[in-house]
């Protein structure tokens, strides 16, 4: 099955993905806020979290812009506005390429947990990630790509989860450039994302974790677990953002 990013996605009240709708001229097009109002769809977890500031991501984008400016000198006859536009476009291209590579690795890992063999190019990433997750959590009856809709009016799709009565585990994969000695952190948006996923799946007590997968060192992966207190705080923060998102968008579904 295709694996797509969750951001800007919508879900039915039954928890089924509703990423696209029929276009008037035939074919399919991405669902919009207007479609969601008409079809009674709910927004994704990451759409809600997108309202919050992400300092690490912002800093990375600034770095890309600076690097682009250093490698794209302004010609003597080039207008400043034209040069700035060129620098911005180049930095966006770098971000797009990074996202595209991360999406491919992510899809290969998800595919493995769904019983699909990965391309040879991504097998080292898959093998290293699966080994790291198993070492950390032990053998589990994992569910991959499990979608849901919550009564509060949001939906989502988890990368990896399992449930044991009232207990469970929720894991989200993040691709990133890092080495064995790189310090990795988790942020408020991760706390919100994991806790919202747990609540969406009906897991009352959940272990939440981010599994970082290195795009520069195939086979290197690292699991960082979120504390119980941070999961609780993340859920409170997410509910506040959800209320703001609905008010901002005049959304009453």
PDB file of N, CA and C in Angstrom, residues 2-11 15 17-19 31 42-50 103 106 145-149 154-159 170-174 189 192-194 196-197 200 238:
ATOM      1  N   UNK A   2       0.402   2.384  -0.529  1.00  0.00           N
ATOM      2  CA  UNK A   2       1.222   3.581  -0.538  1.00  0.00           C
ATOM      3  C   UNK A   2       1.352   4.147   0.854  1.00  0.00           C
ATOM      4  N   UNK A   3       2.486   4.763   1.118  1.00  0.00           N
ATOM      5  CA  UNK A   3       2.724   5.366   2.424  1.00  0.00           C
ATOM      6  C   UNK A   3       2.928   6.864   2.208  1.00  0.00           C
ATOM      7  N   UNK A   4       2.064   7.673   2.792  1.00  0.00           N
ATOM      8  CA  UNK A   4       2.147   9.115   2.606  1.00  0.00           C
ATOM      9  C   UNK A   4       2.269   9.808   3.942  1.00  0.00           C
ATOM     10  N   UNK A   5       2.811  11.022   3.894  1.00  0.00           N
ATOM     11  CA  UNK A   5       2.951  11.795   5.120  1.00  0.00           C
ATOM     12  C   UNK A   5       1.580  12.160   5.647  1.00  0.00           C
ATOM     13  N   UNK A   6       1.459  12.264   6.956  1.00  0.00           N
ATOM     14  CA  UNK A   6       0.142  12.514   7.548  1.00  0.00           C
ATOM     15  C   UNK A   6      -0.255  13.975   7.509  1.00  0.00           C
ATOM     16  N   UNK A   7       0.723  14.888   7.455  1.00  0.00           N
ATOM     17  CA  UNK A   7       0.423  16.307   7.529  1.00  0.00           C
ATOM     18  C   UNK A   7      -0.597  16.736   6.477  1.00  0.00           C
ATOM     19  N   UNK A   8      -1.581  17.572   6.880  1.00  0.00           N
ATOM     20  CA  UNK A   8      -2.631  18.080   6.013  1.00  0.00           C
ATOM     21  C   UNK A   8      -3.591  16.990   5.550  1.00  0.00           C
ATOM     22  N   UNK A   9      -3.630  15.896   6.234  1.00  0.00           N
ATOM     23  CA  UNK A   9      -4.531  14.818   5.873  1.00  0.00           C
ATOM     24  C   UNK A   9      -5.803  14.867   6.715  1.00  0.00           C
ATOM     25  N   UNK A  10      -6.823  14.171   6.198  1.00  0.00           N
ATOM     26  CA  UNK A  10      -8.125  14.130   6.854  1.00  0.00           C
ATOM     27  C   UNK A  10      -8.562  12.688   7.027  1.00  0.00           C
ATOM     28  N   UNK A  11      -9.467  12.490   7.990  1.00  0.00           N
ATOM     29  CA  UNK A  11      -9.971  11.142   8.288  1.00  0.00           C
ATOM     30  C   UNK A  11     -11.478  11.179   8.462  1.00  0.00           C
ATOM     31  N   UNK A  15     -12.461   6.695  11.144  1.00  0.00           N
ATOM     32  CA  UNK A  15     -11.013   6.544  11.211  1.00  0.00           C
ATOM     33  C   UNK A  15     -10.349   6.135   9.918  1.00  0.00           C
ATOM     34  N   UNK A  17      -8.668   6.876   6.300  1.00  0.00           N
ATOM     35  CA  UNK A  17      -8.014   8.004   5.617  1.00  0.00           C
ATOM     36  C   UNK A  17      -8.894   8.561   4.511  1.00  0.00           C
ATOM     37  N   UNK A  18      -8.971   9.875   4.424  1.00  0.00           N
ATOM     38  CA  UNK A  18      -9.733  10.546   3.362  1.00  0.00           C
ATOM     39  C   UNK A  18      -8.848  11.653   2.803  1.00  0.00           C
ATOM     40  N   UNK A  19      -7.712  11.249   2.258  1.00  0.00           N
ATOM     41  CA  UNK A  19      -6.719  12.208   1.799  1.00  0.00           C
ATOM     42  C   UNK A  19      -7.144  12.922   0.519  1.00  0.00           C
ATOM     43  N   UNK A  31      -7.927  16.594  -0.436  1.00  0.00           N
ATOM     44  CA  UNK A  31      -9.066  17.124   0.316  1.00  0.00           C
ATOM     45  C   UNK A  31      -8.693  18.438   0.985  1.00  0.00           C
ATOM     46  N   UNK A  42     -12.324  14.776   9.919  1.00  0.00           N
ATOM     47  CA  UNK A  42     -11.572  15.349  11.035  1.00  0.00           C
ATOM     48  C   UNK A  42     -10.113  15.524  10.622  1.00  0.00           C
ATOM     49  N   UNK A  43      -9.410  16.541  11.171  1.00  0.00           N
ATOM     50  CA  UNK A  43      -8.020  16.806  10.799  1.00  0.00           C
ATOM     51  C   UNK A  43      -7.062  15.806  11.442  1.00  0.00           C
ATOM     52  N   UNK A  44      -5.874  15.710  10.854  1.00  0.00           N
ATOM     53  CA  UNK A  44      -4.857  14.809  11.391  1.00  0.00           C
ATOM     54  C   UNK A  44      -4.160  15.408  12.598  1.00  0.00           C
ATOM     55  N   UNK A  45      -3.554  14.554  13.377  1.00  0.00           N
ATOM     56  CA  UNK A  45      -2.780  14.978  14.549  1.00  0.00           C
ATOM     57  C   UNK A  45      -1.700  15.969  14.149  1.00  0.00           C
ATOM     58  N   UNK A  46      -0.969  15.668  13.075  1.00  0.00           N
ATOM     59  CA  UNK A  46       0.133  16.548  12.690  1.00  0.00           C
ATOM     60  C   UNK A  46      -0.350  17.876  12.123  1.00  0.00           C
ATOM     61  N   UNK A  47      -1.563  17.914  11.576  1.00  0.00           N
ATOM     62  CA  UNK A  47      -2.122  19.193  11.148  1.00  0.00           C
ATOM     63  C   UNK A  47      -2.340  20.093  12.360  1.00  0.00           C
ATOM     64  N   UNK A  48      -2.821  19.507  13.442  1.00  0.00           N
ATOM     65  CA  UNK A  48      -3.045  20.263  14.678  1.00  0.00           C
ATOM     66  C   UNK A  48      -1.711  20.732  15.258  1.00  0.00           C
ATOM     67  N   UNK A  49      -0.754  19.832  15.351  1.00  0.00           N
ATOM     68  CA  UNK A  49       0.540  20.162  15.942  1.00  0.00           C
ATOM     69  C   UNK A  49       1.286  21.186  15.093  1.00  0.00           C
ATOM     70  N   UNK A  50       0.938  21.259  13.802  1.00  0.00           N
ATOM     71  CA  UNK A  50       1.588  22.216  12.913  1.00  0.00           C
ATOM     72  C   UNK A  50       1.409  23.660  13.343  1.00  0.00           C
ATOM     73  N   UNK A 103      11.131  10.037   3.344  1.00  0.00           N
ATOM     74  CA  UNK A 103       9.866   9.368   3.059  1.00  0.00           C
ATOM     75  C   UNK A 103      10.102   7.972   2.493  1.00  0.00           C
ATOM     76  N   UNK A 106      11.248   5.715   5.326  1.00  0.00           N
ATOM     77  CA  UNK A 106      10.089   5.483   6.196  1.00  0.00           C
ATOM     78  C   UNK A 106       9.155   4.452   5.578  1.00  0.00           C
ATOM     79  N   UNK A 145       0.782   1.201  10.538  1.00  0.00           N
ATOM     80  CA  UNK A 145      -0.160   2.035   9.787  1.00  0.00           C
ATOM     81  C   UNK A 145      -1.594   1.859  10.289  1.00  0.00           C
ATOM     82  N   UNK A 146      -1.785   2.007  11.583  1.00  0.00           N
ATOM     83  CA  UNK A 146      -3.112   1.855  12.181  1.00  0.00           C
ATOM     84  C   UNK A 146      -3.773   3.231  12.273  1.00  0.00           C
ATOM     85  N   UNK A 147      -4.873   3.439  11.548  1.00  0.00           N
ATOM     86  CA  UNK A 147      -5.543   4.742  11.543  1.00  0.00           C
ATOM     87  C   UNK A 147      -6.714   4.765  12.520  1.00  0.00           C
ATOM     88  N   UNK A 148      -7.135   5.975  12.885  1.00  0.00           N
ATOM     89  CA  UNK A 148      -8.200   6.135  13.880  1.00  0.00           C
ATOM     90  C   UNK A 148      -8.845   7.500  13.750  1.00  0.00           C
ATOM     91  N   UNK A 149      -9.983   7.662  14.416  1.00  0.00           N
ATOM     92  CA  UNK A 149     -10.614   8.963  14.621  1.00  0.00           C
ATOM     93  C   UNK A 149     -11.047   9.017  16.074  1.00  0.00           C
ATOM     94  N   UNK A 154     -10.367  14.539  15.946  1.00  0.00           N
ATOM     95  CA  UNK A 154      -9.085  14.491  15.248  1.00  0.00           C
ATOM     96  C   UNK A 154      -8.799  13.042  14.875  1.00  0.00           C
ATOM     97  N   UNK A 155      -7.939  12.857  13.909  1.00  0.00           N
ATOM     98  CA  UNK A 155      -7.604  11.511  13.466  1.00  0.00           C
ATOM     99  C   UNK A 155      -6.120  11.386  13.207  1.00  0.00           C
ATOM    100  N   UNK A 156      -5.708  10.196  12.825  1.00  0.00           N
ATOM    101  CA  UNK A 156      -4.293   9.996  12.548  1.00  0.00           C
ATOM    102  C   UNK A 156      -3.991   8.575  12.155  1.00  0.00           C
ATOM    103  N   UNK A 157      -2.727   8.346  11.882  1.00  0.00           N
ATOM    104  CA  UNK A 157      -2.264   7.016  11.523  1.00  0.00           C
ATOM    105  C   UNK A 157      -0.901   6.803  12.187  1.00  0.00           C
ATOM    106  N   UNK A 158      -0.817   5.787  13.021  1.00  0.00           N
ATOM    107  CA  UNK A 158       0.414   5.519  13.760  1.00  0.00           C
ATOM    108  C   UNK A 158       1.384   4.700  12.925  1.00  0.00           C
ATOM    109  N   UNK A 159       2.677   4.935  13.131  1.00  0.00           N
ATOM    110  CA  UNK A 159       3.685   4.139  12.437  1.00  0.00           C
ATOM    111  C   UNK A 159       3.704   2.714  12.969  1.00  0.00           C
ATOM    112  N   UNK A 170       3.374   3.037  21.559  1.00  0.00           N
ATOM    113  CA  UNK A 170       3.228   3.793  20.318  1.00  0.00           C
ATOM    114  C   UNK A 170       4.605   4.296  19.909  1.00  0.00           C
ATOM    115  N   UNK A 171       5.011   3.973  18.681  1.00  0.00           N
ATOM    116  CA  UNK A 171       6.328   4.364  18.180  1.00  0.00           C
ATOM    117  C   UNK A 171       6.164   5.153  16.893  1.00  0.00           C
ATOM    118  N   UNK A 172       6.911   6.246  16.766  1.00  0.00           N
ATOM    119  CA  UNK A 172       6.898   7.025  15.535  1.00  0.00           C
ATOM    120  C   UNK A 172       8.318   7.098  14.987  1.00  0.00           C
ATOM    121  N   UNK A 173       8.479   6.849  13.689  1.00  0.00           N
ATOM    122  CA  UNK A 173       9.788   6.885  13.048  1.00  0.00           C
ATOM    123  C   UNK A 173      10.086   8.290  12.533  1.00  0.00           C
ATOM    124  N   UNK A 174      11.337   8.739  12.748  1.00  0.00           N
ATOM    125  CA  UNK A 174      11.789  10.025  12.244  1.00  0.00           C
ATOM    126  C   UNK A 174      13.138   9.829  11.559  1.00  0.00           C
ATOM    127  N   UNK A 189       6.547  18.714  20.427  1.00  0.00           N
ATOM    128  CA  UNK A 189       5.647  18.200  19.396  1.00  0.00           C
ATOM    129  C   UNK A 189       5.616  16.674  19.376  1.00  0.00           C
ATOM    130  N   UNK A 192       3.276  15.586  22.177  1.00  0.00           N
ATOM    131  CA  UNK A 192       1.885  15.764  21.764  1.00  0.00           C
ATOM    132  C   UNK A 192       1.471  14.694  20.762  1.00  0.00           C
ATOM    133  N   UNK A 193       2.321  14.453  19.788  1.00  0.00           N
ATOM    134  CA  UNK A 193       2.002  13.480  18.742  1.00  0.00           C
ATOM    135  C   UNK A 193       1.791  12.085  19.318  1.00  0.00           C
ATOM    136  N   UNK A 194       2.717  11.623  20.125  1.00  0.00           N
ATOM    137  CA  UNK A 194       2.634  10.272  20.676  1.00  0.00           C
ATOM    138  C   UNK A 194       1.443  10.115  21.617  1.00  0.00           C
ATOM    139  N   UNK A 196      -1.356  11.895  21.593  1.00  0.00           N
ATOM    140  CA  UNK A 196      -2.591  11.952  20.820  1.00  0.00           C
ATOM    141  C   UNK A 196      -2.827  10.631  20.089  1.00  0.00           C
ATOM    142  N   UNK A 197      -1.764  10.028  19.577  1.00  0.00           N
ATOM    143  CA  UNK A 197      -1.894   8.720  18.937  1.00  0.00           C
ATOM    144  C   UNK A 197      -2.395   7.673  19.938  1.00  0.00           C
ATOM    145  N   UNK A 200      -5.957   8.258  20.627  1.00  0.00           N
ATOM    146  CA  UNK A 200      -6.737   7.911  19.452  1.00  0.00           C
ATOM    147  C   UNK A 200      -6.942   6.419  19.306  1.00  0.00           C
ATOM    148  N   UNK A 238      -1.798  19.103  23.546  1.00  0.00           N
ATOM    149  CA  UNK A 238      -2.461  18.808  22.275  1.00  0.00           C
ATOM    150  C   UNK A 238      -3.928  19.228  22.308  1.00  0.00           C
TER     151      UNK A 238
END
